[in-house]
Amino acid sequence: MIPATMKRTTLSAILLLAAAIPAYAHVGIGSTSSLTSGFLHPLSGLDHMTVMIAVGLWAALKGGKAIWAWPLAFVGVMLVGGALGMAHVPVPFVEPGILASVVALGLLVALAVDLPVSAGIAIIGLFALFHGHAHGTEVPENAGGLEYMAGFAVATAALHAVGIAAGLGLGARFRSLARVAGGACAAIGLGLVFAVL
């Protein structure tokens, strides 16, 4: 059963995100035609870094299969989203979905929400689709899109690993620090929503 406080917080975040203007954090930013530019891109923005690390932190808090299943789901679905973007297949709500991912994943970590692994995969996969699609649409028709996406996938996995290492390194004794990091992620997301970051 979901506590009333969490329901109110989630509803408030959704309403704020629905009212937000698109972040335009992705389209036309930097080179999108090489493995190196793909690798560097997730390291270039708060939305990328916080979401990828939050996935790792949440996986570490959950433990068990989630430690490998949730990051793998993110990378796999992100690549599918990238392919859809490169093929110009429209996906609605990409920019609001990306902003929602920063806030929502931060809240999931901050509140240490314990969901079944399959539910976590569904949530993470939805957000990964938005992230991947945004990056796939950036790739020019004549560019090396596959190299770019491969670089992006490797950097994304590395950021997930940072989150996992931090979460496991803190251990059960310092679990509250991982939750504080999740709160910081959600705060960053709200800062992006209101264009103060």
PDB file of N, CA and C in Angstrom, residues 5 52 75 79 110 135 147 168 174 192:
ATOM      1  N   THR A   5       1.278  10.357   1.919  1.00  0.00           N
ATOM      2  CA  THR A   5       2.281  11.393   1.654  1.00  0.00           C
ATOM      3  C   THR A   5       2.941  11.160   0.303  1.00  0.00           C
ATOM      4  N   MET A  52      20.846   8.692 -14.528  1.00  0.00           N
ATOM      5  CA  MET A  52      21.630   7.458 -14.632  1.00  0.00           C
ATOM      6  C   MET A  52      22.147   7.012 -13.264  1.00  0.00           C
ATOM      7  N   VAL A  75      19.482   0.656 -20.292  1.00  0.00           N
ATOM      8  CA  VAL A  75      20.346   0.733 -21.475  1.00  0.00           C
ATOM      9  C   VAL A  75      19.662   0.104 -22.686  1.00  0.00           C
ATOM     10  N   LEU A  79      18.354   2.219 -26.059  1.00  0.00           N
ATOM     11  CA  LEU A  79      18.811   1.957 -27.427  1.00  0.00           C
ATOM     12  C   LEU A  79      17.628   1.782 -28.386  1.00  0.00           C
ATOM     13  N   ALA A 110      14.797   8.620  -2.849  1.00  0.00           N
ATOM     14  CA  ALA A 110      14.649   9.356  -1.584  1.00  0.00           C
ATOM     15  C   ALA A 110      13.688   8.659  -0.633  1.00  0.00           C
ATOM     16  N   HIS A 135      17.808  11.379 -27.914  1.00  0.00           N
ATOM     17  CA  HIS A 135      19.156  11.334 -28.474  1.00  0.00           C
ATOM     18  C   HIS A 135      19.164  10.781 -29.890  1.00  0.00           C
ATOM     19  N   GLU A 147      27.464   4.523 -33.905  1.00  0.00           N
ATOM     20  CA  GLU A 147      28.634   4.812 -33.062  1.00  0.00           C
ATOM     21  C   GLU A 147      28.241   5.728 -31.907  1.00  0.00           C
ATOM     22  N   LEU A 168      25.901   0.620  -2.805  1.00  0.00           N
ATOM     23  CA  LEU A 168      26.425  -0.547  -2.095  1.00  0.00           C
ATOM     24  C   LEU A 168      27.532  -0.155  -1.130  1.00  0.00           C
ATOM     25  N   PHE A 174      24.468   3.309   6.220  1.00  0.00           N
ATOM     26  CA  PHE A 174      24.383   4.684   5.731  1.00  0.00           C
ATOM     27  C   PHE A 174      23.351   4.820   4.616  1.00  0.00           C
ATOM     28  N   LEU A 192      15.198  21.953 -12.932  1.00  0.00           N
ATOM     29  CA  LEU A 192      15.134  21.930 -14.390  1.00  0.00           C
ATOM     30  C   LEU A 192      13.734  22.250 -14.874  1.00  0.00           C
TER      31      LEU A 192
END
